[in-house]
mmCIF file of C-alpha atoms and ligand atoms in Angstrom:
data_model
loop_
_atom_site.group_PDB
_atom_site.id
_atom_site.type_symbol
_atom_site.label_atom_id
_atom_site.label_comp_id
_atom_site.label_asym_id
_atom_site.label_seq_id
_atom_site.Cartn_x
_atom_site.Cartn_y
_atom_site.Cartn_z
ATOM 1 C CA MET A 1 4.547 11.620 -12.525
ATOM 2 C CA LYS A 2 3.076 8.947 -14.797
ATOM 3 C CA VAL A 3 1.696 5.833 -13.118
ATOM 4 C CA LEU A 4 0.503 2.625 -14.737
ATOM 5 C CA THR A 5 -1.784 0.535 -12.539
ATOM 6 C CA LEU A 6 -2.305 -3.219 -12.837
ATOM 7 C CA VAL A 7 -5.500 -4.553 -11.249
ATOM 8 C CA GLY A 8 -5.521 -8.269 -10.469
ATOM 9 C CA SER A 9 -9.309 -8.689 -10.708
ATOM 10 C CA LEU A 10 -11.307 -8.567 -13.938
ATOM 11 C CA ARG A 11 -14.799 -8.464 -12.445
ATOM 12 C CA LYS A 12 -16.834 -5.318 -12.989
ATOM 13 C CA GLU A 13 -17.590 -4.547 -9.361
ATOM 14 C CA SER A 14 -14.161 -5.535 -8.108
ATOM 15 C CA PHE A 15 -13.127 -3.884 -4.842
ATOM 16 C CA ASN A 16 -9.566 -3.776 -6.151
ATOM 17 C CA ARG A 17 -10.596 -1.997 -9.337
ATOM 18 C CA ARG A 18 -12.627 0.425 -7.241
ATOM 19 C CA LEU A 19 -9.595 0.999 -5.017
ATOM 20 C CA ALA A 20 -7.504 1.760 -8.122
ATOM 21 C CA GLU A 21 -10.205 4.121 -9.414
ATOM 22 C CA THR A 22 -10.443 5.827 -6.015
ATOM 23 C CA MET A 23 -6.692 6.467 -6.170
ATOM 24 C CA GLN A 24 -6.905 7.658 -9.776
ATOM 25 C CA GLU A 25 -9.367 10.350 -8.749
ATOM 26 C CA ARG A 26 -8.149 11.189 -5.251
ATOM 27 C CA TYR A 27 -4.501 11.660 -6.225
ATOM 28 C CA GLN A 28 -4.969 13.259 -9.638
ATOM 29 C CA ASP A 29 -2.971 16.311 -8.488
ATOM 30 C CA LYS A 30 -0.087 14.063 -7.441
ATOM 31 C CA PHE A 31 0.144 11.749 -10.468
ATOM 32 C CA GLU A 32 -1.514 10.834 -13.724
ATOM 33 C CA MET A 33 -2.783 7.258 -13.565
ATOM 34 C CA GLU A 34 -3.735 4.888 -16.360
ATOM 35 C CA ILE A 35 -5.240 1.496 -15.528
ATOM 36 C CA ALA A 36 -3.818 -1.200 -17.838
ATOM 37 C CA ASP A 37 -6.167 -3.707 -19.453
ATOM 38 C CA ILE A 38 -4.282 -6.843 -18.404
ATOM 39 C CA GLY A 39 -7.353 -8.976 -19.147
ATOM 40 C CA ALA A 40 -6.695 -8.376 -22.851
ATOM 41 C CA LEU A 41 -3.270 -10.026 -22.748
ATOM 42 C CA PRO A 42 -3.007 -13.557 -24.169
ATOM 43 C CA HIS A 43 -1.508 -16.340 -22.086
ATOM 44 C CA PHE A 44 2.242 -16.061 -21.907
ATOM 45 C CA ASP A 45 3.905 -18.232 -24.543
ATOM 46 C CA GLN A 46 7.664 -18.516 -24.484
ATOM 47 C CA ASP A 47 7.701 -19.166 -28.235
ATOM 48 C CA GLU A 48 6.472 -15.591 -28.652
ATOM 49 C CA GLU A 49 8.500 -13.818 -25.996
ATOM 50 C CA LEU A 50 10.901 -12.128 -28.428
ATOM 51 C CA ASP A 51 8.174 -10.968 -30.810
ATOM 52 C CA PRO A 52 4.964 -10.916 -28.779
ATOM 53 C CA PRO A 53 1.480 -10.045 -30.067
ATOM 54 C CA ALA A 54 0.755 -6.323 -30.596
ATOM 55 C CA VAL A 55 -1.374 -6.044 -27.464
ATOM 56 C CA VAL A 56 1.561 -7.308 -25.381
ATOM 57 C CA LYS A 57 3.982 -4.921 -27.098
ATOM 58 C CA GLU A 58 1.645 -2.016 -26.308
ATOM 59 C CA PHE A 59 1.363 -3.103 -22.688
ATOM 60 C CA LYS A 60 5.134 -3.459 -22.309
ATOM 61 C CA GLN A 61 5.636 -0.016 -23.835
ATOM 62 C CA LYS A 62 3.212 1.464 -21.293
ATOM 63 C CA VAL A 63 5.204 -0.143 -18.491
ATOM 64 C CA LEU A 64 8.419 1.308 -19.945
ATOM 65 C CA ASP A 65 6.901 4.779 -20.290
ATOM 66 C CA ALA A 66 5.582 4.856 -16.716
ATOM 67 C CA ASP A 67 7.586 6.458 -13.915
ATOM 68 C CA ALA A 68 6.037 4.009 -11.465
ATOM 69 C CA ILE A 69 3.717 1.006 -11.258
ATOM 70 C CA ILE A 70 0.884 0.462 -8.780
ATOM 71 C CA ILE A 71 -0.447 -3.076 -8.397
ATOM 72 C CA VAL A 72 -3.840 -3.489 -6.731
ATOM 73 C CA THR A 73 -4.704 -7.130 -6.358
ATOM 74 C CA PRO A 74 -7.041 -9.549 -4.630
ATOM 75 C CA GLU A 75 -5.807 -12.780 -3.107
ATOM 76 C CA TYR A 76 -6.816 -15.916 -5.037
ATOM 77 C CA ASN A 77 -6.097 -19.195 -3.244
ATOM 78 C CA TRP A 78 -3.396 -17.660 -1.086
ATOM 79 C CA SER A 79 -1.583 -16.098 -4.014
ATOM 80 C CA VAL A 80 -1.960 -13.564 -6.821
ATOM 81 C CA PRO A 81 -4.568 -14.142 -9.553
ATOM 82 C CA GLY A 82 -3.257 -15.832 -12.705
ATOM 83 C CA VAL A 83 -4.134 -12.810 -14.831
ATOM 84 C CA LEU A 84 -1.679 -10.674 -12.861
ATOM 85 C CA LYS A 85 1.070 -13.312 -12.877
ATOM 86 C CA ASN A 86 0.565 -13.653 -16.635
ATOM 87 C CA ALA A 87 1.041 -9.912 -17.164
ATOM 88 C CA LEU A 88 4.184 -9.917 -15.006
ATOM 89 C CA ASP A 89 5.571 -12.942 -16.874
ATOM 90 C CA TRP A 90 5.245 -11.031 -20.175
ATOM 91 C CA THR A 91 7.175 -8.100 -18.668
ATOM 92 C CA SER A 92 10.000 -10.402 -17.549
ATOM 93 C CA ARG A 93 11.087 -11.847 -20.894
ATOM 94 C CA GLY A 94 12.485 -10.340 -24.092
ATOM 95 C CA GLU A 95 12.811 -6.707 -23.141
ATOM 96 C CA ARG A 96 12.670 -6.703 -19.313
ATOM 97 C CA VAL A 97 10.514 -3.665 -18.772
ATOM 98 C CA MET A 98 10.059 -3.892 -15.000
ATOM 99 C CA VAL A 99 13.745 -3.764 -14.126
ATOM 100 C CA GLY A 100 14.318 -0.957 -11.608
ATOM 101 C CA LYS A 101 10.704 0.226 -11.886
ATOM 102 C CA PRO A 102 9.265 1.517 -8.595
ATOM 103 C CA VAL A 103 6.254 -0.578 -7.557
ATOM 104 C CA PHE A 104 3.603 0.005 -4.892
ATOM 105 C CA PRO A 105 1.628 -3.183 -4.091
ATOM 106 C CA LEU A 106 -1.819 -2.922 -2.481
ATOM 107 C CA GLY A 107 -4.829 -5.154 -2.129
ATOM 108 C CA ALA A 108 -8.382 -5.487 -0.876
ATOM 109 C CA SER A 109 -10.264 -8.570 0.248
ATOM 110 C CA MET A 110 -13.431 -9.400 2.119
ATOM 111 C CA GLY A 111 -11.614 -11.381 4.806
ATOM 112 C CA MET A 112 -9.495 -10.391 7.774
ATOM 113 C CA ALA A 113 -6.025 -10.765 6.238
ATOM 114 C CA GLY A 114 -6.661 -8.200 3.488
ATOM 115 C CA THR A 115 -4.552 -10.020 0.812
ATOM 116 C CA LEU A 116 -1.506 -10.448 3.077
ATOM 117 C CA ARG A 117 -0.545 -13.853 1.635
ATOM 118 C CA ALA A 118 -0.993 -12.645 -1.944
ATOM 119 C CA GLN A 119 1.153 -9.604 -1.263
ATOM 120 C CA ILE A 120 3.950 -11.745 0.182
ATOM 121 C CA HIS A 121 3.886 -13.845 -3.013
ATOM 122 C CA LEU A 122 3.689 -10.710 -5.142
ATOM 123 C CA ARG A 123 6.770 -9.264 -3.495
ATOM 124 C CA GLN A 124 8.665 -12.497 -4.254
ATOM 125 C CA ILE A 125 7.636 -12.342 -7.918
ATOM 126 C CA LEU A 126 8.624 -8.688 -8.195
ATOM 127 C CA VAL A 127 12.221 -9.395 -7.128
ATOM 128 C CA ALA A 128 12.718 -12.444 -9.372
ATOM 129 C CA PRO A 129 15.680 -11.777 -11.703
ATOM 130 C CA GLY A 130 13.568 -11.227 -14.848
ATOM 131 C CA VAL A 131 11.331 -8.739 -13.074
ATOM 132 C CA SER A 132 13.804 -7.017 -10.705
ATOM 133 C CA ALA A 133 11.434 -4.223 -9.785
ATOM 134 C CA LYS A 134 12.192 -1.678 -7.084
ATOM 135 C CA VAL A 135 9.443 -2.462 -4.591
ATOM 136 C CA LEU A 136 8.338 -0.059 -1.842
ATOM 137 C CA PRO A 137 9.874 -1.643 1.286
ATOM 138 C CA PRO A 138 7.309 -3.467 3.430
ATOM 139 C CA GLY A 139 7.966 -2.133 6.962
ATOM 140 C CA GLY A 140 4.745 -0.231 7.619
ATOM 141 C CA ASN A 141 3.977 0.348 3.955
ATOM 142 C CA GLU A 142 1.670 -2.615 3.346
ATOM 143 C CA VAL A 143 -1.810 -1.480 2.329
ATOM 144 C CA LEU A 144 -4.090 -4.384 3.236
ATOM 145 C CA VAL A 145 -7.722 -3.336 2.890
ATOM 146 C CA ASN A 146 -9.585 -6.028 4.822
ATOM 147 C CA PHE A 147 -13.370 -6.409 5.236
ATOM 148 C CA ALA A 148 -13.699 -4.507 1.960
ATOM 149 C CA GLN A 149 -17.470 -5.007 1.888
ATOM 150 C CA GLN A 150 -17.705 -2.509 4.788
ATOM 151 C CA LYS A 151 -15.342 0.094 3.342
ATOM 152 C CA PHE A 152 -16.671 0.873 -0.135
ATOM 153 C CA GLU A 153 -19.777 2.802 -1.126
ATOM 154 C CA GLY A 154 -22.535 0.398 -2.214
ATOM 155 C CA GLU A 155 -21.958 -2.232 -4.916
ATOM 156 C CA SER A 156 -19.929 -0.181 -7.345
ATOM 157 C CA GLY A 157 -18.749 2.956 -5.534
ATOM 158 C CA SER A 158 -15.391 4.131 -4.299
ATOM 159 C CA LEU A 159 -13.471 3.531 -1.072
ATOM 160 C CA THR A 160 -15.086 5.715 1.588
ATOM 161 C CA ASP A 161 -13.691 4.430 4.896
ATOM 162 C CA GLY A 162 -12.069 7.444 6.568
ATOM 163 C CA SER A 163 -9.219 5.792 8.443
ATOM 164 C CA THR A 164 -8.300 3.631 5.430
ATOM 165 C CA LEU A 165 -8.200 6.737 3.221
ATOM 166 C CA GLU A 166 -6.073 8.574 5.772
ATOM 167 C CA PHE A 167 -3.615 5.656 5.900
ATOM 168 C CA LEU A 168 -3.619 5.456 2.100
ATOM 169 C CA ASP A 169 -2.818 9.187 1.835
ATOM 170 C CA GLN A 170 0.292 8.642 3.985
ATOM 171 C CA LYS A 171 1.446 5.606 2.024
ATOM 172 C CA VAL A 172 0.920 7.319 -1.329
ATOM 173 C CA ASP A 173 3.117 10.193 -0.135
ATOM 174 C CA ALA A 174 5.730 7.654 1.031
ATOM 175 C CA PHE A 175 5.625 6.019 -2.411
ATOM 176 C CA ILE A 176 6.013 9.350 -4.218
ATOM 177 C CA GLU A 177 9.095 10.100 -2.094
ATOM 178 C CA PHE A 178 10.402 6.601 -2.863
ATOM 179 C CA VAL A 179 9.969 7.195 -6.611
ATOM 180 C CA LYS A 180 11.679 10.606 -6.404
ATOM 181 C CA GLU A 181 14.672 9.080 -4.587
ATOM 182 C CA GLY A 182 15.358 7.267 -7.880
HETATM 183 C C1 FMN B 201 -10.744 -17.914 -7.200
HETATM 184 C C2 FMN B 201 -10.856 -17.172 -5.897
HETATM 185 C C3 FMN B 201 -10.002 -17.472 -4.857
HETATM 186 C C4 FMN B 201 -10.051 -16.741 -3.669
HETATM 187 N N1 FMN B 201 -9.136 -16.998 -2.704
HETATM 188 C C5 FMN B 201 -9.055 -16.177 -1.620
HETATM 189 C C6 FMN B 201 -7.983 -16.293 -0.686
HETATM 190 O O1 FMN B 201 -7.107 -17.125 -0.811
HETATM 191 N N2 FMN B 201 -7.950 -15.438 0.346
HETATM 192 C C7 FMN B 201 -8.910 -14.438 0.514
HETATM 193 O O2 FMN B 201 -8.819 -13.651 1.467
HETATM 194 N N3 FMN B 201 -9.931 -14.311 -0.347
HETATM 195 C C8 FMN B 201 -10.024 -15.144 -1.413
HETATM 196 N N4 FMN B 201 -11.046 -14.988 -2.325
HETATM 197 C C9 FMN B 201 -12.080 -13.989 -2.067
HETATM 198 C C10 FMN B 201 -11.659 -12.617 -2.589
HETATM 199 O O3 FMN B 201 -10.885 -11.971 -1.612
HETATM 200 C C11 FMN B 201 -12.897 -11.778 -2.886
HETATM 201 O O4 FMN B 201 -13.683 -12.421 -3.850
HETATM 202 C C12 FMN B 201 -12.516 -10.382 -3.366
HETATM 203 O O5 FMN B 201 -13.670 -9.605 -3.380
HETATM 204 C C13 FMN B 201 -11.903 -10.449 -4.755
HETATM 205 O O6 FMN B 201 -11.447 -9.174 -5.128
HETATM 206 P P1 FMN B 201 -12.258 -8.242 -6.120
HETATM 207 O O7 FMN B 201 -13.438 -7.720 -5.359
HETATM 208 O O8 FMN B 201 -11.297 -7.159 -6.464
HETATM 209 O O9 FMN B 201 -12.688 -9.041 -7.317
HETATM 210 C C14 FMN B 201 -11.016 -15.720 -3.508
HETATM 211 C C15 FMN B 201 -11.899 -15.446 -4.561
HETATM 212 C C16 FMN B 201 -11.817 -16.142 -5.730
HETATM 213 C C17 FMN B 201 -12.747 -15.785 -6.871
#
């Protein structure tokens, strides 16, 4: 199974990036994961939607080629970061590459809500007509890594919190089943 992962934070020591990298390593026997460089995408411009810049074309092709998409995002001002919304906007116009694509949303934050508000917004975006992704249903499948500063190794290491990893293992298996259902 080929997975493309979108990380909503660009900072080097991002908890969300480290969560994506933890998954890339921990589940390497279950799927092959590439992390997309969404920071390299220009701002969405509707004048260019039918013939976008090469870097956008490459990104959209990677989305098309993936069997599934994982989105690991922080919450910025009660919503998703602009860089993630920008990437999703590119996917939603011209060739609509997210249509029917299985998506697993996750997030990590330093506060108590663990990106809950951002994930609610993200789920709305993912079912907008231009996106029309096939999102892992929420009931019990929300991965909200709160108090992230206590759950990762040092300032740049991976997720090490045992119960969070155990929960993540279960949800990853649920997502794989969801993808296989087609
Ligand atoms: C612009 C900005 C807005 C933020 N807004 C929220 C917010 O609405 N809710 C929240 O829980 N944390 C918020 N935070 C704090 C982030 O959860 C925290 O910085 C987190 O570590 C960012 O994820 P990262 O480590 O992957 O970069 C915000 C941070 C930034 C930079």
